[in-house]
Amino acid sequence: MPKRSYNQFCPASRALDLIGERWTLLIVRNLLRGPRRYTDLRDGLPGMASNLLAHRLSEMEAAGLVHREEIADPNARALYSLTERGEELRPVVVAVGRFGLPYLDMPTDDQPMIDEMLPEAIATMVLIEELPDSGIEIDLDLDEGFVRLIVVPQAGPGRRTPALARVQVSPDRPATNAPTRITGSVAALLWVRRGELSGAEALDSGALAVEGGRGDIAVLKRLFGFSRRSRQG
Amino acid sequence: MPKRSYNQFCPASRALDLIGERWTLLIVRNLLRGPRRYTDLRDGLPGMASNLLAHRLSEMEAAGLVHREEIADPNARALYSLTERGEELRPVVVAVGRFGLPYLDMPTDDQPMIDEMLPEAIATMVLIEELPDSGIEIDLDLDEGFVRLIVVPQAGPGRRTPALARVQVSPDRPATNAPTRITGSVAALLWVRRGELSGAEALDSGALAVEGGRGDIAVLKRLFGFSRRSRQG
DNA sequence: CCGCATCCGTTTCGATACTG
DNA sequence: CAGTATCGAAACGGATGCGG
């Protein structure tokens, strides 16, 4: 039984032959945060049938996107991780997320806000056209959790680092705080980023608070669209 | 019957609720080249069931991605086009295409090389990290067709134009030729871009030929990876 | 021809239960 | 913990029909 394919000479359709099936890209999204056990993936993908997850994982392993490794551990038998090829899906996940951001409504009770995806959500919100060449580190201390955002400095003229590769996020709180910091909630950040609340309003109302040097705060405000009101992608 | 949804508070999964179904992103890909009639879309999507196309189009119209317009024309009743929201899917299609490029094999007889997708394929091949700040225009006169590639100049320091937005392609041959020109085949360009053939080899063998100023040719070579051998995304 | 709608066999998905 | 097994529901694929 030959796997079904769009069968066109086109990069996008070839890609969708590999990652276009249901759930596949969400598995990638979760694996982008690091290796996971089967159960971790299942818990991070509520609503997905167990057999389907197993099936997808074997497909993705066959496609060379995912690597399965048996480990010696009392409470874990195997770890799934992305291969180098699988890591190349990060720009896809980010692009998809950027598109979806304006459609994202506030979480309801039946919409789990999974801890694992907070960093991805933050990375998605950053306005890449506002990245400063010099780079910056920002701690986001939100009600829903902590995220360290690192914008890698541009390496000078010549070959430029793609914008997406310059945005890095981590849920681990380093020993030392970043010089720039923002506190509040994901919802407030999202409202501002989506232009439904101005940055000034968010700060005045206390929904968000920032600290750090003047210049860094200015960069932060640009990165999350504090100055805009109109909705933008 | 509530449309099925991943139902997670996550931008990527929200996006996939809208564009994750089979064929949807390929419809977008074809509409990115401009408005199309129903029949045009069907011809550009071989293998897709006719009723499914109709169904997808109505879904996408309901989601605000596609606009349907009745027109007065002897041999066309309606035109489908992307809305502003739909246009925001271009980065997604390009990111997906970039991922799929290394998996793309040479076209076989049963894999139609559809004229419409040639410009998208070219845009996908361009190495965005090699975009010159000054911009450039290149005519690609390939066996499979003509494409004018335009790299929009960077607007100076400050807010930067996202790399993807700076790459524009058009199948229309303007009145005047671009100062830089490349001739050959899509296959040769793809081999070089994928690092399976060096640029020098392609030029020596005559598989590709370039003309233009020294500097422009150097830019062209960087854009399509003429200097590399190893496979890269 | 253009723009779908109907019908129908096949595949995939979703939910839950079950096993080593 | 890490999957299989099962089964009904939904989606898909292909062909064909049909009014404007």
XYZ file of C-alpha atoms (C1' of nucleotides) in Angstrom:
506
model
C 0.000 0.000 0.000
C 1.846 3.080 -1.245
C 1.488 6.006 1.118
C -0.801 8.565 -0.404
C 0.953 11.498 -1.971
C 0.021 14.666 -3.782
C 2.428 13.521 -6.446
C 3.382 16.894 -7.834
C 6.739 18.354 -8.733
C 6.544 21.090 -6.157
C 8.502 21.612 -2.936
C 5.435 22.503 -0.919
C 3.443 19.465 -1.952
C 6.437 17.227 -1.333
C 6.704 18.677 2.152
C 3.023 18.153 2.772
C 3.412 14.525 1.761
C 5.637 14.241 4.814
C 4.110 16.618 7.332
C 0.632 17.320 6.050
C -1.191 14.566 7.897
C -3.209 15.387 10.925
C -1.260 15.853 14.199
C 2.154 15.487 12.575
C 3.171 19.120 12.869
C 1.916 19.289 16.435
C 4.115 16.352 17.362
C 6.995 18.270 15.843
C 6.023 21.350 17.812
C 6.251 19.422 21.040
C 9.496 17.726 20.108
C 11.038 21.091 19.279
C 11.237 21.639 23.024
C 13.472 18.596 23.395
C 13.268 14.813 23.563
C 10.085 13.347 24.965
C 8.768 10.012 26.075
C 5.734 8.491 24.430
C 3.612 9.365 27.406
C 4.860 12.936 27.493
C 3.807 13.354 23.896
C 0.440 11.805 24.557
C -0.180 14.117 27.499
C 0.901 17.085 25.398
C -1.522 16.206 22.629
C -4.926 15.947 24.288
C -7.530 14.542 21.969
C -5.123 12.482 19.942
C -5.811 8.791 19.830
C -3.040 6.703 21.264
C -2.779 4.366 18.316
C -2.602 7.312 15.976
C 0.319 8.782 17.901
C 2.156 5.484 17.657
C 1.415 5.335 13.955
C 2.582 8.897 13.323
C 5.771 8.358 15.258
C 6.637 5.338 13.188
C 5.861 7.248 9.993
C 8.008 10.144 11.091
C 10.799 7.814 12.048
C 10.587 6.179 8.636
C 10.712 9.629 7.040
C 13.852 10.448 8.995
C 12.271 13.260 10.957
C 12.206 11.584 14.343
C 14.709 9.442 16.142
C 13.658 6.813 18.658
C 16.148 5.775 21.269
C 15.768 3.127 23.901
C 17.195 4.193 27.214
C 17.995 2.520 30.492
C 15.797 4.268 33.008
C 13.473 2.977 35.696
C 10.531 5.047 34.487
C 11.198 5.507 30.808
C 11.869 3.037 28.077
C 12.400 5.181 25.041
C 12.922 8.794 24.055
C 11.740 10.415 20.867
C 13.676 13.328 19.477
C 13.900 15.285 16.255
C 16.619 14.435 13.797
C 18.555 17.195 12.078
C 15.995 17.029 9.298
C 13.212 17.245 11.806
C 14.746 20.351 13.355
C 14.437 22.022 9.992
C 10.713 22.085 10.599
C 11.114 24.806 13.198
C 10.646 27.612 10.661
C 7.513 25.888 9.464
C 6.063 25.620 12.942
C 6.929 29.238 13.664
C 5.463 30.471 10.386
C 2.302 28.505 11.024
C 2.124 29.881 14.543
C 2.576 33.445 13.364
C -0.304 32.997 11.006
C -2.480 31.531 13.712
C -1.735 34.176 16.317
C -4.471 36.625 15.257
C -6.991 33.809 15.437
C -6.006 32.780 18.940
C -8.629 33.607 21.487
C -8.218 33.566 25.207
C -7.960 30.112 26.698
C -11.168 28.565 27.929
C -11.503 25.818 30.474
C -11.602 23.096 27.879
C -8.623 24.489 26.006
C -5.606 23.300 27.918
C -2.760 25.777 28.136
C 0.010 23.287 28.129
C 3.145 24.366 29.929
C 5.345 23.026 27.220
C 4.032 25.344 24.603
C 4.490 28.609 26.458
C 7.991 29.232 25.076
C 6.816 28.488 21.556
C 3.954 30.896 21.992
C 6.338 33.638 23.138
C 8.707 33.014 20.252
C 5.761 33.214 17.910
C 4.700 36.592 19.254
C 8.014 38.329 18.643
C 7.851 40.742 15.702
C 10.801 39.604 13.657
C 10.967 42.806 11.654
C 11.763 44.622 14.894
C 14.735 42.494 15.884
C 17.642 44.742 16.894
C 20.936 43.888 15.218
C 22.663 44.021 18.583
C 20.565 41.316 20.207
C 18.925 41.307 23.641
C 17.904 39.016 26.478
C 14.537 39.360 28.163
C 12.990 37.457 31.056
C 9.253 37.013 30.832
C 7.851 36.307 34.274
C 4.259 35.547 33.463
C 1.449 34.143 35.536
C 1.535 31.065 33.362
C 5.251 30.500 33.751
C 8.736 31.765 33.046
C 10.402 32.195 29.684
C 13.853 33.511 28.857
C 13.865 35.148 25.441
C 17.189 35.528 23.707
C 17.627 37.470 20.497
C 20.987 36.492 19.044
C 23.044 39.464 17.825
C 23.417 39.901 14.095
C 26.909 38.856 13.027
C 27.658 42.033 11.118
C 27.365 42.557 7.369
C 27.742 39.810 4.828
C 25.760 36.642 5.239
C 22.891 37.400 7.584
C 21.403 35.024 10.065
C 17.773 34.359 9.157
C 15.508 36.236 11.523
C 13.780 33.118 12.769
C 17.059 31.587 13.854
C 17.845 34.633 15.945
C 14.845 34.165 18.219
C 15.504 31.634 20.960
C 13.390 30.806 23.980
C 13.861 28.618 27.016
C 11.633 27.705 29.959
C 14.626 27.347 32.273
C 15.354 30.232 34.599
C 19.090 30.866 34.531
C 21.033 31.659 37.701
C 21.228 35.344 36.870
C 18.294 37.448 35.782
C 18.284 39.132 32.421
C 18.726 42.923 32.583
C 15.329 43.372 30.954
C 12.213 41.873 32.405
C 8.485 41.871 31.834
C 5.799 40.619 34.183
C 2.098 40.035 33.656
C -0.009 37.465 31.891
C 0.041 35.758 28.543
C -3.379 37.193 27.864
C -2.196 40.787 28.355
C 0.845 40.217 26.194
C -1.336 38.705 23.529
C -3.803 41.575 23.613
C -1.006 44.058 23.143
C 0.683 42.027 20.477
C -2.596 41.744 18.629
C -3.252 45.429 18.908
C -6.416 45.106 20.950
C -4.805 46.943 23.837
C -2.153 49.608 23.551
C 1.120 49.124 25.373
C 0.483 52.242 27.412
C -2.895 50.958 28.520
C -1.432 47.627 29.518
C 1.277 49.316 31.572
C -1.056 51.892 33.154
C -3.544 49.252 34.201
C -0.810 47.080 35.641
C -1.663 44.214 33.328
C 1.958 44.307 32.296
C 5.069 45.777 33.896
C 8.553 46.211 32.516
C 11.921 46.949 34.052
C 15.371 47.493 32.645
C 17.397 50.126 30.865
C 15.608 52.715 28.771
C 16.981 51.424 25.511
C 16.253 47.802 26.285
C 12.699 48.587 27.299
C 12.233 50.434 24.037
C 13.417 47.357 22.167
C 11.105 45.141 24.199
C 8.168 47.373 23.410
C 8.900 47.211 19.723
C 9.324 43.441 19.788
C 5.841 42.938 21.179
C 4.099 45.722 19.311
C 3.443 48.085 22.229
C 3.151 51.093 19.986
C 0.540 49.786 17.633
C -3.198 49.646 17.920
C -4.244 48.151 14.637
C -4.219 44.434 14.294
C -1.288 43.083 12.377
C 0.208 39.732 11.438
C -21.754 19.559 13.540
C -18.911 21.569 15.013
C -15.879 21.565 12.751
C -13.197 19.441 14.283
C -10.512 21.357 16.062
C -7.359 20.602 17.974
C -8.807 22.790 20.661
C -5.592 23.972 22.253
C -4.473 27.400 23.346
C -1.600 27.521 20.897
C -1.104 29.638 17.788
C 0.125 26.746 15.694
C -2.771 24.480 16.507
C -5.230 27.310 15.892
C -3.656 27.832 12.499
C -3.872 24.148 11.710
C -7.541 24.213 12.581
C -7.864 26.525 9.616
C -5.282 25.311 7.140
C -4.364 21.829 8.319
C -6.876 19.889 6.276
C -5.779 18.080 3.203
C -5.357 20.225 0.033
C -6.047 23.516 1.787
C -2.502 24.821 1.695
C -2.098 23.747 -1.919
C -5.165 25.745 -2.863
C -3.534 28.699 -1.157
C -0.322 28.057 -3.020
C -2.137 28.273 -6.335
C -4.125 31.333 -5.342
C -0.925 33.099 -4.312
C -0.278 33.504 -8.022
C -3.460 35.502 -8.418
C -7.216 35.023 -8.742
C -8.379 31.790 -10.321
C -11.553 30.259 -11.605
C -12.874 27.047 -10.150
C -11.719 25.113 -13.179
C -8.263 26.662 -13.073
C -7.885 25.498 -9.516
C -9.108 22.034 -10.351
C -6.661 21.732 -13.234
C -3.882 22.938 -10.971
C -4.672 20.340 -8.346
C -4.607 17.002 -10.134
C -5.874 14.185 -7.982
C -8.201 16.328 -5.952
C -11.832 15.342 -6.051
C -14.016 18.025 -7.514
C -16.513 18.039 -4.697
C -13.703 18.296 -2.185
C -12.378 21.411 -3.891
C -15.804 22.994 -3.704
C -16.038 22.042 -0.057
C -12.614 23.443 0.781
C -13.323 26.690 -1.017
C -16.484 27.227 0.968
C -14.641 26.444 4.198
C -11.888 28.861 3.309
C -14.391 31.505 2.379
C -16.138 31.004 5.714
C -12.767 31.323 7.449
C -12.127 34.609 5.659
C -9.128 33.335 3.729
C -10.680 33.301 0.291
C -12.960 35.702 -1.476
C -15.411 34.563 -4.120
C -16.525 37.085 -6.681
C -19.066 36.600 -9.416
C -18.017 38.177 -12.660
C -19.630 38.949 -15.957
C -17.645 36.961 -18.478
C -18.672 34.608 -21.290
C -16.463 31.778 -20.063
C -16.135 32.388 -16.352
C -18.729 32.844 -13.707
C -16.701 33.446 -10.602
C -13.178 34.213 -9.488
C -11.574 33.023 -6.298
C -8.862 35.117 -4.699
C -7.053 35.349 -1.413
C -8.198 37.875 1.121
C -5.675 39.942 3.036
C -5.750 37.259 5.693
C -5.215 34.630 3.085
C -2.186 36.458 1.723
C -0.625 36.134 5.149
C -0.239 32.461 4.392
C 2.535 33.183 1.929
C 5.269 32.832 4.552
C 3.755 29.520 5.567
C 3.734 28.203 2.018
C 7.300 29.384 1.493
C 8.515 27.877 4.763
C 6.834 24.598 3.914
C 8.363 24.699 0.447
C 11.822 25.370 1.800
C 11.516 22.366 4.018
C 10.352 20.195 1.161
C 13.014 21.297 -1.304
C 15.633 18.717 -0.257
C 13.050 15.978 -0.656
C 12.070 17.045 -4.151
C 13.218 14.630 -6.781
C 13.284 15.217 -10.479
C 9.875 15.257 -12.097
C 8.649 11.984 -13.527
C 6.053 11.541 -16.206
C 3.227 11.108 -13.760
C 4.278 14.092 -11.697
C 2.930 17.091 -13.520
C 5.183 20.139 -13.522
C 2.465 22.696 -13.498
C 3.335 25.991 -15.117
C 1.717 27.947 -12.384
C 4.044 26.725 -9.714
C 7.316 27.557 -11.428
C 7.600 31.024 -9.867
C 6.810 29.635 -6.421
C 9.481 26.987 -6.878
C 12.036 29.641 -7.789
C 11.105 31.803 -4.832
C 11.462 28.770 -2.622
C 14.965 28.064 -3.877
C 16.386 31.475 -3.039
C 18.683 31.384 -0.016
C 17.223 34.134 2.103
C 20.317 34.468 4.252
C 22.192 35.563 1.130
C 19.875 38.404 0.169
C 21.892 41.520 -0.611
C 20.718 44.651 1.171
C 20.823 46.531 -2.109
C 18.371 44.300 -3.933
C 18.628 42.835 -7.426
C 16.551 41.755 -10.413
C 17.232 38.514 -12.210
C 15.595 36.967 -15.259
C 15.452 33.195 -15.219
C 15.012 31.917 -18.745
C 14.496 28.240 -18.119
C 13.408 25.438 -20.380
C 10.252 25.157 -18.322
C 9.403 28.839 -18.583
C 10.344 32.368 -17.675
C 10.508 33.890 -14.220
C 11.494 37.405 -13.191
C 13.000 37.371 -9.725
C 13.027 40.631 -7.826
C 14.798 41.083 -4.522
C 13.495 44.276 -2.963
C 16.225 46.522 -1.540
C 16.494 46.753 2.217
C 15.119 50.082 3.397
C 18.142 51.007 5.448
C 18.578 50.605 9.200
C 15.698 50.645 11.634
C 12.713 48.427 10.996
C 13.780 45.746 8.586
C 11.648 44.171 5.929
C 11.237 40.459 6.656
C 13.385 38.463 4.301
C 10.484 36.538 2.839
C 8.734 39.733 1.835
C 11.773 40.846 -0.100
C 11.652 37.932 -2.521
C 9.189 38.497 -5.325
C 8.640 36.470 -8.471
C 6.548 36.906 -11.552
C 5.928 34.773 -14.639
C 5.430 37.845 -16.824
C 8.315 38.912 -18.977
C 8.654 42.690 -18.717
C 9.410 44.831 -21.755
C 13.021 45.288 -20.772
C 15.325 42.471 -19.728
C 16.888 42.443 -16.313
C 20.618 43.206 -16.286
C 21.275 39.777 -14.799
C 20.112 36.639 -16.460
C 20.390 32.886 -16.031
C 19.465 30.230 -18.553
C 19.162 26.465 -18.211
C 16.708 24.071 -16.662
C 14.876 23.825 -13.393
C 16.574 20.508 -12.795
C 20.066 21.991 -13.077
C 19.149 24.865 -10.815
C 17.721 22.448 -8.318
C 20.790 20.227 -8.381
C 23.004 23.191 -7.678
C 20.734 24.584 -5.031
C 20.650 21.198 -3.342
C 24.406 20.870 -3.496
C 24.415 17.801 -5.697
C 26.217 19.685 -8.411
C 28.633 22.528 -7.876
C 27.965 25.827 -9.581
C 31.207 25.537 -11.492
C 30.260 22.133 -12.820
C 26.856 23.366 -13.902
C 28.382 26.302 -15.755
C 31.205 24.271 -17.309
C 28.849 21.627 -18.597
C 26.528 24.241 -20.005
C 23.628 23.042 -17.872
C 23.380 26.614 -16.676
C 24.654 29.900 -18.066
C 24.740 33.330 -16.515
C 25.244 36.814 -17.871
C 25.453 40.235 -16.306
C 27.836 42.371 -14.320
C 30.462 40.703 -12.178
C 28.931 41.823 -8.931
C 25.429 40.832 -9.911
C 26.540 37.405 -11.030
C 28.296 36.947 -7.712
C 25.045 37.785 -5.941
C 23.113 35.396 -8.158
C 25.547 32.609 -7.400
C 25.184 33.162 -3.692
C 21.403 33.275 -3.918
C 21.246 29.823 -5.472
C 24.107 28.236 -3.559
C 26.607 27.913 -6.398
C 29.550 27.780 -4.019
C 28.362 24.965 -1.826
C 28.539 21.230 -2.244
C 26.999 19.965 0.951
C 23.290 19.695 1.128
C 21.629 22.420 3.124
C 18.133 23.586 3.963
C -17.796 24.518 -21.212
C -18.361 26.183 -16.014
C -19.386 25.168 -11.303
C -20.544 22.455 -8.604
C -23.709 18.166 -6.191
C -24.571 13.209 -5.621
C -23.294 8.670 -4.945
C -20.260 5.140 -3.132
C -16.143 2.253 -1.993
C -11.924 3.009 0.642
C -9.005 5.152 4.031
C -8.260 7.637 8.005
C -9.567 9.337 12.472
C -11.376 9.285 17.257
C -12.519 7.079 21.486
C -11.862 3.662 24.531
C -10.383 -0.708 26.123
C -6.792 -3.863 26.621
C -1.879 -6.030 27.067
C 3.183 -6.876 27.999
C 5.137 2.993 30.695
C 4.502 2.128 25.940
C 2.172 0.876 23.065
C -2.088 -2.664 20.386
C -6.670 -3.873 19.246
C -11.152 -2.852 18.045
C -14.873 -0.475 15.987
C -18.085 3.202 14.561
C -17.814 7.857 12.511
C -15.946 10.929 9.495
C -13.155 12.251 5.657
C -11.251 11.300 1.255
C -10.958 9.739 -3.815
C -13.042 8.765 -8.116
C -16.711 8.763 -11.177
C -20.619 10.630 -12.857
C -24.637 13.734 -13.341
C -26.713 18.104 -14.266
C -28.450 22.859 -14.416
C -26.903 27.433 -16.269
